[in-house]
Amino acid sequence: MKAGKAAWAALGLGATLGAGMTQAVAQDDPAQPGLARPAETGAPPTLRRPALRRVVRRAPPRRPFGNDGSAAAAADVLGQSATPPALPPGTFDLGNGLSFLLNYTGQAAANPVGGIRQGAAYAGQLFFGIDGDLNRLAGIEGGSFHIAVTNRHGRNLADDFIGNNTSVQEIYGGGQTTRLTLLSYQQKLFDNRLDLEVGRLVANINFLNSPVYCNFQTNSACGNPTFVFKTSNFTFWPVASWGGHAKAWLTDKVFFHVGAYEVNPLHQQPGDNGLDFSTKGATGAIVPFELGYSTTFANDALPRNYGIGGWVDRSDYTDPVLDVAGGRRVLTGLSPATRFGRAGVYARFDQMVWRPDPNGIQGLTLFGVAMAGAGGRLTEDYFLEIGALQTGTFAGRPYDTVGFVINTQKFSPLALSNIAAAQASLGLFRTIPSQQIMMELNYGIQVSPAIRLTPNLQYIVNPDQTRFPTYPKNIPDALVVGAKLSVDLFTLAGLAKGPGSF
């Protein structure tokens, strides 16, 4: 508790010192593209063009896969901002190289039908981030630093009521506590063609993500396709460890990205505050990599991202079936055997396919992911996902979104044999479903520049039993009614800009 308070105090001191260097100003110089006031016209209402086509006069740069390393970009790709995927979050810029982000995200979910039993749960996160431009602060060209502190709280519907192992509230997890989540130094070189970042990092804000994914509440899609966490020690927000990554732009549109991140299970213990910088407890490292093709609104009328990549996990993991004595753990109750080394591969894309106004952000984007294991004893064989996101829905609602995503997790023979053995020990013999299918339909409402509300419906076909292998029957398909609320607090206070600000 004292360490957590110390982290918040240190960040508060940084903000105070930054404010003393210059008078704080709202982030309006230059104005965020896409956030400008609609053009005024003297024509009668019946002759005006629909607001959907005239609110946005200039499109902002569309971010590629991953993020630019900043705390604000991390919040953006993880859906922890009150803006649609095509627009940046509202940051409070002091005008001297320091900028701040303060966001609250809450997610409610209930399963009126299906699951082991019915109920409701709420989980939330408070996010505070600092980004420092060291060129402006200290004359270090291309240098910057990033800090983020999070507080997570609440309960998980999947754990408490549905019984499956993939959450329907992506904001839950990583320890329901206050922790230092990001502390890094970033250096861009060779006219920004090489981007390096080192420090206390997490792999999933740098690899295998996209602002499109976290338009959804289901953890099967946001913040990353869930397969990577089920089949490796891929490090995840908000649990930071030592790491680094390098992204080289081979051309203006083609890049190669590689990283390495410490795997340390001690950091995932309840109550960990992220301030233990030692490597005690580390069991190895994970190395993700990707070759990608990426365009933005600046160089493509229909921006797109395509990538192929994978990961090499050189760390310890728990055998999914066997115990230390070589028996079946689900039957013996002994400690699990420890294995070393896993790997996986993937291909993914997102592509804008329709854009009615070449000067606007509105349009339809399709996206998809395919992933498979490539080594080790795994609980899943493959993962497939496809989805669509429309930004701009009705006249006068240019920042609202409607989205749909569906994905399937194919369980491995190892995982299925474990459930079958547990059932047989109870005298039960039945067909165990081999795939879990999860889907979500949502509508994102831009309530104000600072507030975004996204009600959603989720459905789970064949909720998996890997967590409850002795449950005596197949878990019933579950209908989930959810809602995600995100508030950019500096925008709410008038210190930053959001969608539709003027």
Coordinates of C-alpha atoms in Angstrom, one line a residue:
M1 CA 0.0 0.0 0.0
K2 CA 2.8 2.4 0.9
A3 CA 4.6 1.6 -2.4
G4 CA 1.5 2.2 -4.4
K5 CA 1.0 5.6 -2.7
A6 CA 4.6 6.4 -3.4
A7 CA 4.1 5.7 -7.1
W8 CA 1.1 8.1 -7.3
A9 CA 3.0 10.7 -5.3
A10 CA 6.0 10.5 -7.6
L11 CA 3.8 11.0 -10.7
G12 CA 2.0 13.9 -9.0
L13 CA 5.4 15.5 -8.3
G14 CA 6.3 15.1 -12.0
A15 CA 3.1 16.9 -13.0
T16 CA 3.7 19.7 -10.6
L17 CA 7.3 20.3 -11.7
G18 CA 6.2 20.2 -15.4
A19 CA 3.5 22.7 -14.7
G20 CA 6.0 25.0 -13.1
M21 CA 8.1 25.1 -16.2
T22 CA 5.4 26.8 -18.3
Q23 CA 1.8 27.9 -18.2
A24 CA -0.5 24.9 -18.8
V25 CA -2.6 25.2 -21.9
A26 CA -5.3 23.0 -23.5
Q27 CA -4.2 20.8 -26.4
D28 CA -5.3 23.1 -29.2
D29 CA -2.1 24.2 -30.8
P30 CA -2.0 22.6 -33.3
A31 CA -5.6 21.5 -33.3
Q32 CA -6.2 17.8 -33.5
P33 CA -7.2 16.9 -37.0
G34 CA -10.7 15.5 -37.1
L35 CA -11.7 17.4 -34.0
A36 CA -12.4 20.8 -35.6
R37 CA -15.8 22.5 -35.4
P38 CA -18.0 21.9 -38.4
A39 CA -18.0 24.6 -41.0
E40 CA -20.8 27.2 -40.6
T41 CA -23.2 27.9 -43.4
G42 CA -26.0 30.3 -44.0
A43 CA -28.0 27.9 -46.1
P44 CA -31.3 26.7 -44.7
P45 CA -31.2 23.4 -42.9
T46 CA -32.9 21.5 -45.8
L47 CA -30.0 22.5 -48.1
R48 CA -27.2 21.6 -45.8
R49 CA -25.1 18.5 -46.4
P50 CA -25.6 15.7 -43.7
A51 CA -23.4 16.2 -40.7
L52 CA -21.8 12.8 -41.2
R53 CA -20.0 14.2 -44.3
R54 CA -19.1 17.7 -43.1
V55 CA -18.1 17.5 -39.4
V56 CA -14.6 16.1 -40.2
R57 CA -12.6 18.2 -42.6
R58 CA -9.2 16.6 -42.2
A59 CA -8.4 13.1 -41.4
P60 CA -5.8 12.4 -38.7
P61 CA -2.9 9.9 -39.2
R62 CA -4.3 6.5 -38.8
R63 CA -2.1 4.4 -36.5
P64 CA -0.7 1.1 -37.8
F65 CA -0.5 -2.1 -35.9
G66 CA 0.8 -1.5 -32.3
N67 CA 1.5 2.0 -31.1
D68 CA 4.2 4.7 -31.1
G69 CA 5.4 3.7 -27.6
S70 CA 3.7 6.5 -25.7
A71 CA 1.4 6.1 -22.7
A72 CA -1.4 7.8 -24.7
A73 CA -0.9 5.3 -27.6
A74 CA -1.0 2.4 -25.1
A75 CA -4.3 3.6 -23.8
D76 CA -5.6 4.0 -27.4
V77 CA -4.7 0.5 -28.6
L78 CA -6.1 -1.0 -25.4
G79 CA -9.4 0.8 -25.8
Q80 CA -8.9 2.9 -22.7
S81 CA -9.9 6.2 -24.1
A82 CA -13.2 7.9 -24.9
T83 CA -12.5 8.2 -28.7
P84 CA -13.3 6.0 -31.7
P85 CA -10.4 3.9 -33.0
A86 CA -9.5 6.4 -35.7
L87 CA -8.9 9.3 -33.3
P88 CA -6.2 9.8 -30.6
P89 CA -7.2 10.1 -26.9
G90 CA -7.6 13.5 -25.3
T91 CA -4.3 14.5 -23.7
F92 CA -3.5 17.5 -21.5
D93 CA -0.5 19.2 -23.2
L94 CA 1.5 21.6 -20.9
G95 CA 3.2 23.1 -24.0
N96 CA 6.7 22.3 -22.8
G97 CA 7.1 18.7 -24.0
L98 CA 5.1 17.1 -21.2
S99 CA 1.6 15.7 -21.8
F100 CA -0.8 13.8 -19.5
L101 CA -3.7 11.4 -20.0
L102 CA -6.2 10.5 -17.3
N103 CA -8.9 8.0 -18.2
Y104 CA -11.5 5.9 -16.4
T105 CA -12.9 2.8 -18.1
G106 CA -15.6 0.6 -16.6
Q107 CA -17.2 -2.6 -18.0
A108 CA -20.4 -4.2 -16.7
A109 CA -21.6 -7.6 -17.8
A110 CA -24.5 -10.0 -17.0
N111 CA -25.5 -13.4 -18.3
P112 CA -29.3 -13.8 -18.1
V113 CA -29.0 -17.0 -20.1
G114 CA -26.5 -19.8 -19.9
G115 CA -23.2 -20.4 -18.1
I116 CA -22.9 -22.4 -14.9
R117 CA -25.2 -20.0 -13.2
Q118 CA -26.6 -16.5 -13.8
G119 CA -25.2 -13.2 -12.4
A120 CA -23.6 -9.9 -13.0
A121 CA -20.1 -8.4 -12.5
Y122 CA -18.4 -5.0 -12.9
A123 CA -14.7 -4.3 -13.4
G124 CA -12.9 -1.0 -14.0
Q125 CA -9.6 0.8 -14.4
L126 CA -8.2 4.2 -13.6
F127 CA -5.3 5.1 -16.0
F128 CA -2.8 8.0 -15.5
G129 CA -0.1 8.5 -18.1
I130 CA 2.8 10.9 -18.7
D131 CA 4.7 11.3 -22.0
G132 CA 7.8 13.5 -22.2
D133 CA 9.4 14.8 -25.4
L134 CA 13.1 14.9 -24.5
N135 CA 13.9 17.0 -27.5
R136 CA 11.8 19.8 -26.1
L137 CA 12.7 19.1 -22.5
A138 CA 16.4 18.4 -22.8
G139 CA 17.5 18.8 -26.4
I140 CA 17.8 15.0 -27.0
E141 CA 16.6 14.6 -30.6
G142 CA 14.2 11.7 -31.1
G143 CA 14.2 10.8 -27.4
S144 CA 11.2 10.5 -25.1
F145 CA 10.0 8.8 -21.9
H146 CA 6.7 7.3 -20.9
I147 CA 5.1 6.5 -17.6
A148 CA 1.8 4.9 -16.8
V149 CA 0.1 3.9 -13.5
T150 CA -3.1 1.9 -13.3
N151 CA -5.6 0.9 -10.7
R152 CA -7.8 -2.1 -11.5
H153 CA -10.7 -3.2 -9.5
G154 CA -13.9 -5.3 -9.7
R155 CA -15.0 -8.8 -10.5
N156 CA -15.0 -11.1 -13.6
L157 CA -18.3 -12.6 -14.9
A158 CA -16.5 -15.5 -16.7
D159 CA -14.8 -16.6 -13.4
D160 CA -17.7 -16.0 -11.1
F161 CA -20.7 -17.2 -13.2
I162 CA -20.2 -18.4 -16.7
G163 CA -17.3 -20.8 -15.9
N164 CA -15.2 -20.4 -19.1
N165 CA -11.6 -19.2 -19.2
T166 CA -11.9 -16.2 -21.6
S167 CA -13.3 -13.0 -20.0
V168 CA -16.2 -11.0 -21.4
Q169 CA -14.7 -7.9 -19.6
E170 CA -11.2 -7.3 -21.1
I171 CA -10.5 -4.6 -18.4
Y172 CA -10.3 -7.3 -15.7
G173 CA -7.0 -9.0 -14.9
G174 CA -3.4 -8.5 -14.1
G175 CA -4.1 -8.0 -10.4
Q176 CA -6.9 -5.9 -9.1
T177 CA -4.5 -3.3 -7.6
T178 CA -2.6 -0.1 -8.1
R179 CA 0.7 -0.6 -10.0
L180 CA 3.4 1.0 -12.1
T181 CA 2.5 -0.3 -15.5
L182 CA 4.9 1.5 -17.9
L183 CA 8.3 3.1 -17.4
S184 CA 10.3 3.4 -20.6
Y185 CA 12.8 5.3 -22.7
Q186 CA 12.2 5.6 -26.4
Q187 CA 14.7 6.7 -29.1
K188 CA 13.9 7.3 -32.7
L189 CA 16.9 7.3 -35.1
F190 CA 17.7 7.8 -38.8
D191 CA 14.8 10.2 -39.6
N192 CA 12.4 8.0 -37.5
R193 CA 13.1 4.9 -39.6
L194 CA 14.4 3.0 -36.5
D195 CA 12.3 3.1 -33.3
L196 CA 13.8 1.7 -30.1
E197 CA 12.2 1.4 -26.7
V198 CA 13.5 -0.2 -23.4
G199 CA 12.4 -0.3 -19.8
R200 CA 9.5 -1.7 -17.9
L201 CA 7.2 -2.8 -20.7
V202 CA 4.5 -5.3 -21.7
A203 CA 4.6 -7.2 -25.0
N204 CA 0.9 -6.7 -25.8
I205 CA 1.0 -3.0 -26.2
N206 CA 3.8 -3.3 -28.8
F207 CA 2.8 -6.5 -30.6
L208 CA -0.4 -8.2 -31.8
N209 CA -2.7 -5.3 -31.2
S210 CA -4.6 -2.6 -33.1
P211 CA -7.0 0.2 -32.1
V212 CA -9.7 -1.7 -33.9
Y213 CA -9.5 -4.7 -31.6
C214 CA -10.4 -2.8 -28.4
N215 CA -13.5 -1.3 -29.9
F216 CA -14.9 -4.5 -28.3
Q217 CA -15.3 -5.6 -24.7
T218 CA -14.7 -9.3 -25.2
N219 CA -11.3 -10.4 -24.0
S220 CA -11.2 -12.9 -26.9
A221 CA -10.4 -10.0 -29.2
C222 CA -9.3 -7.1 -27.0
G223 CA -6.6 -6.2 -26.1
N224 CA -5.0 -9.0 -28.2
P225 CA -6.4 -12.3 -29.7
T226 CA -6.6 -14.5 -26.7
F227 CA -4.8 -17.4 -28.2
V228 CA -1.4 -15.9 -27.5
F229 CA -2.0 -15.8 -23.8
K230 CA -3.3 -19.4 -23.7
T231 CA -0.3 -20.8 -25.5
S232 CA 2.7 -18.7 -24.3
N233 CA 3.9 -16.4 -21.6
F234 CA 3.3 -13.3 -23.7
T235 CA 3.4 -10.4 -21.2
F236 CA 0.3 -8.4 -20.8
W237 CA -1.0 -5.0 -19.6
P238 CA -0.9 -4.0 -16.8
V239 CA 1.9 -6.4 -15.6
A240 CA 5.2 -4.9 -16.7
S241 CA 8.7 -6.5 -16.7
W242 CA 12.0 -5.7 -18.2
G243 CA 11.9 -5.6 -22.0
G244 CA 12.8 -3.9 -25.2
H245 CA 11.8 -3.8 -28.9
A246 CA 13.0 -2.4 -32.1
K247 CA 10.9 -1.4 -35.2
A248 CA 12.7 -0.7 -38.5
W249 CA 10.9 0.8 -41.4
L250 CA 12.4 -0.8 -44.5
T251 CA 10.3 1.5 -46.7
D252 CA 7.6 4.0 -46.0
K253 CA 5.1 1.2 -45.8
V254 CA 7.0 -2.0 -44.8
F255 CA 8.5 -2.6 -41.4
F256 CA 10.1 -5.4 -39.3
H257 CA 9.5 -5.4 -35.6
V258 CA 11.2 -7.6 -32.9
G259 CA 11.2 -7.5 -29.2
A260 CA 12.3 -9.4 -26.0
Y261 CA 10.5 -9.4 -22.7
E262 CA 11.3 -10.9 -19.3
V263 CA 8.9 -13.6 -18.1
N264 CA 8.5 -13.3 -14.3
P265 CA 5.5 -15.0 -12.7
L266 CA 6.2 -13.2 -9.4
H267 CA 5.0 -10.0 -11.0
Q268 CA 1.6 -11.6 -11.5
Q269 CA 1.1 -12.3 -7.8
P270 CA -1.8 -10.5 -6.0
G271 CA -0.8 -7.2 -4.5
D272 CA 2.3 -6.7 -6.8
N273 CA 2.7 -2.9 -7.3
G274 CA 5.2 -3.0 -10.2
L275 CA 8.0 -1.3 -8.2
D276 CA 10.2 -4.5 -7.8
F277 CA 12.7 -4.0 -10.6
S278 CA 14.7 -7.1 -9.7
T279 CA 14.8 -10.1 -12.0
K280 CA 14.3 -12.5 -9.1
G281 CA 11.8 -15.1 -10.1
A282 CA 12.4 -14.7 -13.9
T283 CA 12.1 -18.0 -15.8
G284 CA 13.2 -16.8 -19.2
A285 CA 12.0 -14.5 -22.0
I286 CA 9.6 -14.3 -24.8
V287 CA 10.6 -12.9 -28.3
P288 CA 7.8 -11.7 -30.6
F289 CA 8.4 -10.6 -34.2
E290 CA 6.4 -9.3 -37.1
L291 CA 6.9 -8.3 -40.7
G292 CA 4.2 -5.8 -41.7
Y293 CA 2.8 -3.6 -44.4
S294 CA 1.1 -0.5 -43.1
T295 CA -0.4 2.7 -44.5
T296 CA -2.2 5.7 -43.0
F297 CA -4.6 8.4 -44.1
A298 CA -1.6 10.4 -45.1
N299 CA -0.5 8.0 -47.9
D300 CA -3.5 5.8 -48.6
A301 CA -7.2 6.7 -49.3
L302 CA -8.1 3.3 -47.7
P303 CA -5.6 2.6 -45.0
R304 CA -4.5 -0.9 -44.3
N305 CA -2.3 -3.1 -42.1
Y306 CA -1.1 -6.6 -43.0
G307 CA 1.3 -8.6 -40.9
I308 CA 2.8 -12.1 -40.5
G309 CA 4.7 -13.0 -37.4
G310 CA 5.0 -15.2 -34.3
W311 CA 6.7 -15.7 -31.0
V312 CA 9.5 -17.8 -29.5
D313 CA 8.8 -18.4 -25.8
R314 CA 12.0 -19.5 -24.0
S315 CA 10.6 -19.7 -20.5
D316 CA 9.0 -22.2 -18.1
Y317 CA 5.4 -23.1 -18.3
T318 CA 3.0 -25.6 -16.6
D319 CA 2.4 -28.8 -18.3
P320 CA -1.4 -28.9 -19.3
V321 CA -1.8 -32.5 -18.3
L322 CA 1.0 -34.2 -16.3
D323 CA 2.1 -33.8 -12.7
V324 CA 5.6 -33.9 -11.3
A325 CA 5.4 -37.7 -11.0
G326 CA 4.3 -38.2 -14.6
G327 CA 0.6 -38.9 -13.7
R328 CA -2.5 -37.1 -14.9
R329 CA -2.7 -34.1 -12.6
V330 CA -6.5 -33.7 -12.8
L331 CA -6.7 -37.1 -11.1
T332 CA -3.8 -37.1 -8.7
G333 CA -3.9 -33.5 -7.4
L334 CA -0.1 -33.3 -7.4
S335 CA 1.9 -30.2 -8.5
P336 CA 2.2 -29.8 -12.2
A337 CA 5.2 -30.7 -14.2
T338 CA 7.3 -27.8 -15.5
R339 CA 8.2 -27.6 -19.2
F340 CA 10.3 -25.1 -21.2
G341 CA 9.8 -23.5 -24.5
R342 CA 6.8 -22.9 -26.8
A343 CA 6.2 -21.1 -30.1
G344 CA 3.4 -19.8 -32.3
V345 CA 2.8 -18.1 -35.6
Y346 CA 0.1 -15.7 -37.0
A347 CA -1.2 -13.7 -39.9
R348 CA -3.5 -10.7 -39.5
F349 CA -4.9 -7.7 -41.3
D350 CA -7.2 -4.7 -41.0
Q351 CA -8.4 -2.9 -44.1
M352 CA -10.6 0.1 -44.7
V353 CA -12.9 -0.9 -47.6
W354 CA -15.3 2.0 -47.8
R355 CA -14.7 5.7 -47.1
P356 CA -17.5 8.0 -48.3
D357 CA -15.6 11.2 -47.6
P358 CA -11.9 11.3 -48.6
N359 CA -11.4 14.0 -46.0
G360 CA -13.1 12.2 -43.1
I361 CA -12.4 9.3 -40.8
Q362 CA -15.8 7.7 -41.4
G363 CA -16.0 4.4 -43.2
L364 CA -16.0 0.6 -42.9
T365 CA -13.0 -1.5 -41.8
L366 CA -12.7 -5.2 -42.0
F367 CA -10.2 -7.2 -39.9
G368 CA -9.1 -10.7 -39.2
V369 CA -6.6 -12.9 -37.4
A370 CA -5.3 -16.5 -37.8
M371 CA -3.0 -18.1 -35.2
A372 CA -1.6 -21.5 -34.6
G373 CA 0.9 -23.2 -32.2
A374 CA 4.3 -24.2 -33.5
G375 CA 5.9 -25.9 -30.6
G376 CA 5.4 -27.1 -27.0
R377 CA 2.5 -28.8 -25.2
L378 CA -0.4 -26.5 -25.8
T379 CA -4.1 -26.3 -24.7
E380 CA -5.2 -24.9 -28.0
D381 CA -4.4 -25.8 -31.6
Y382 CA -5.5 -22.7 -33.5
F383 CA -7.5 -19.4 -33.3
L384 CA -9.5 -17.7 -36.1
E385 CA -11.2 -14.3 -36.0
I386 CA -13.1 -12.0 -38.4
G387 CA -14.8 -8.7 -37.7
A388 CA -16.0 -5.4 -39.1
L389 CA -16.2 -1.9 -37.7
Q390 CA -18.2 1.0 -39.1
T391 CA -17.2 4.5 -37.9
G392 CA -19.9 7.1 -38.5
T393 CA -23.4 5.6 -38.4
F394 CA -26.2 8.1 -38.9
A395 CA -26.4 11.8 -40.0
G396 CA -25.2 13.8 -37.1
R397 CA -23.4 10.8 -35.5
P398 CA -19.9 11.0 -37.2
Y399 CA -18.1 9.4 -34.2
D400 CA -20.5 6.6 -33.3
T401 CA -19.4 3.1 -34.3
V402 CA -21.1 -0.2 -34.9
G403 CA -19.0 -3.3 -34.7
F404 CA -19.2 -7.1 -34.9
V405 CA -16.5 -9.7 -34.2
I406 CA -16.6 -13.5 -34.1
N407 CA -13.8 -15.9 -33.2
T408 CA -13.2 -19.5 -32.4
Q409 CA -10.7 -21.3 -30.2
K410 CA -9.9 -24.9 -31.1
F411 CA -8.8 -26.9 -28.1
S412 CA -6.0 -29.4 -28.4
P413 CA -6.3 -33.1 -27.8
L414 CA -4.3 -32.6 -24.6
A415 CA -6.9 -30.2 -23.2
L416 CA -9.8 -32.3 -24.2
S417 CA -8.2 -35.5 -22.8
N418 CA -7.9 -33.8 -19.5
I419 CA -11.6 -33.0 -19.3
A420 CA -12.5 -36.5 -20.6
A421 CA -10.4 -38.1 -17.9
A422 CA -12.0 -36.0 -15.2
Q423 CA -15.4 -36.9 -16.4
A424 CA -14.6 -40.6 -16.6
S425 CA -13.4 -40.6 -13.0
L426 CA -17.0 -39.6 -12.1
G427 CA -18.5 -42.3 -14.3
L428 CA -19.5 -39.8 -17.0
F429 CA -18.9 -40.4 -20.7
R430 CA -20.0 -37.7 -23.2
T431 CA -18.7 -35.8 -26.2
I432 CA -16.6 -32.8 -25.1
P433 CA -17.0 -29.8 -27.5
S434 CA -13.7 -29.1 -29.2
Q435 CA -14.2 -25.4 -30.0
Q436 CA -15.4 -22.3 -28.1
I437 CA -17.0 -19.7 -30.3
M438 CA -17.3 -16.1 -29.0
M439 CA -19.0 -13.2 -30.7
E440 CA -19.9 -9.6 -29.9
L441 CA -22.2 -7.0 -31.5
N442 CA -21.9 -3.4 -30.2
Y443 CA -22.8 0.2 -30.8
G444 CA -20.4 2.9 -29.6
I445 CA -22.1 6.1 -28.6
Q446 CA -20.0 9.3 -28.5
V447 CA -22.0 10.9 -25.7
S448 CA -19.7 14.0 -25.5
P449 CA -16.1 14.7 -26.5
A450 CA -15.1 13.2 -23.1
I451 CA -17.5 10.3 -22.7
R452 CA -18.1 7.2 -24.8
L453 CA -20.6 4.5 -24.0
T454 CA -20.6 1.1 -25.8
P455 CA -23.5 -1.2 -25.0
N456 CA -22.9 -4.7 -26.4
L457 CA -24.4 -8.2 -26.7
Q458 CA -22.0 -11.2 -26.5
Y459 CA -22.7 -14.8 -27.1
I460 CA -20.6 -17.8 -26.2
V461 CA -21.1 -21.2 -28.0
N462 CA -19.6 -24.1 -26.0
P463 CA -18.1 -22.3 -23.1
D464 CA -14.9 -24.2 -22.4
Q465 CA -14.5 -26.5 -19.3
T466 CA -10.7 -26.2 -18.9
R467 CA -11.2 -24.4 -15.6
F468 CA -13.9 -26.8 -14.3
P469 CA -13.1 -30.3 -15.9
T470 CA -15.3 -32.1 -13.3
Y471 CA -18.5 -30.1 -14.1
P472 CA -20.9 -32.9 -14.8
K473 CA -22.3 -31.6 -18.1
N474 CA -21.5 -29.3 -21.0
I475 CA -21.7 -25.6 -19.8
P476 CA -24.8 -24.1 -21.5
D477 CA -24.2 -21.5 -24.2
A478 CA -24.2 -18.1 -22.6
L479 CA -25.8 -14.8 -23.6
V480 CA -24.0 -11.8 -22.1
V481 CA -25.4 -8.2 -22.0
G482 CA -22.6 -5.7 -21.4
A483 CA -21.7 -2.0 -21.4
K484 CA -18.4 -0.2 -21.6
L485 CA -18.0 3.3 -20.3
S486 CA -14.9 5.3 -21.0
V487 CA -14.2 8.9 -19.7
D488 CA -11.2 11.0 -20.6
L489 CA -11.1 13.1 -17.5
F490 CA -8.9 15.9 -18.8
T491 CA -11.2 16.4 -21.7
L492 CA -14.1 16.4 -19.3
A493 CA -12.4 19.2 -17.3
G494 CA -11.9 21.2 -20.5
L495 CA -8.1 20.8 -20.5
A496 CA -7.9 18.5 -23.6
K497 CA -9.9 18.0 -26.8
G498 CA -12.0 15.0 -27.9
P499 CA -14.3 14.1 -30.8
G500 CA -16.4 17.1 -31.8
S501 CA -14.5 19.6 -29.5
F502 CA -14.4 23.2 -30.6

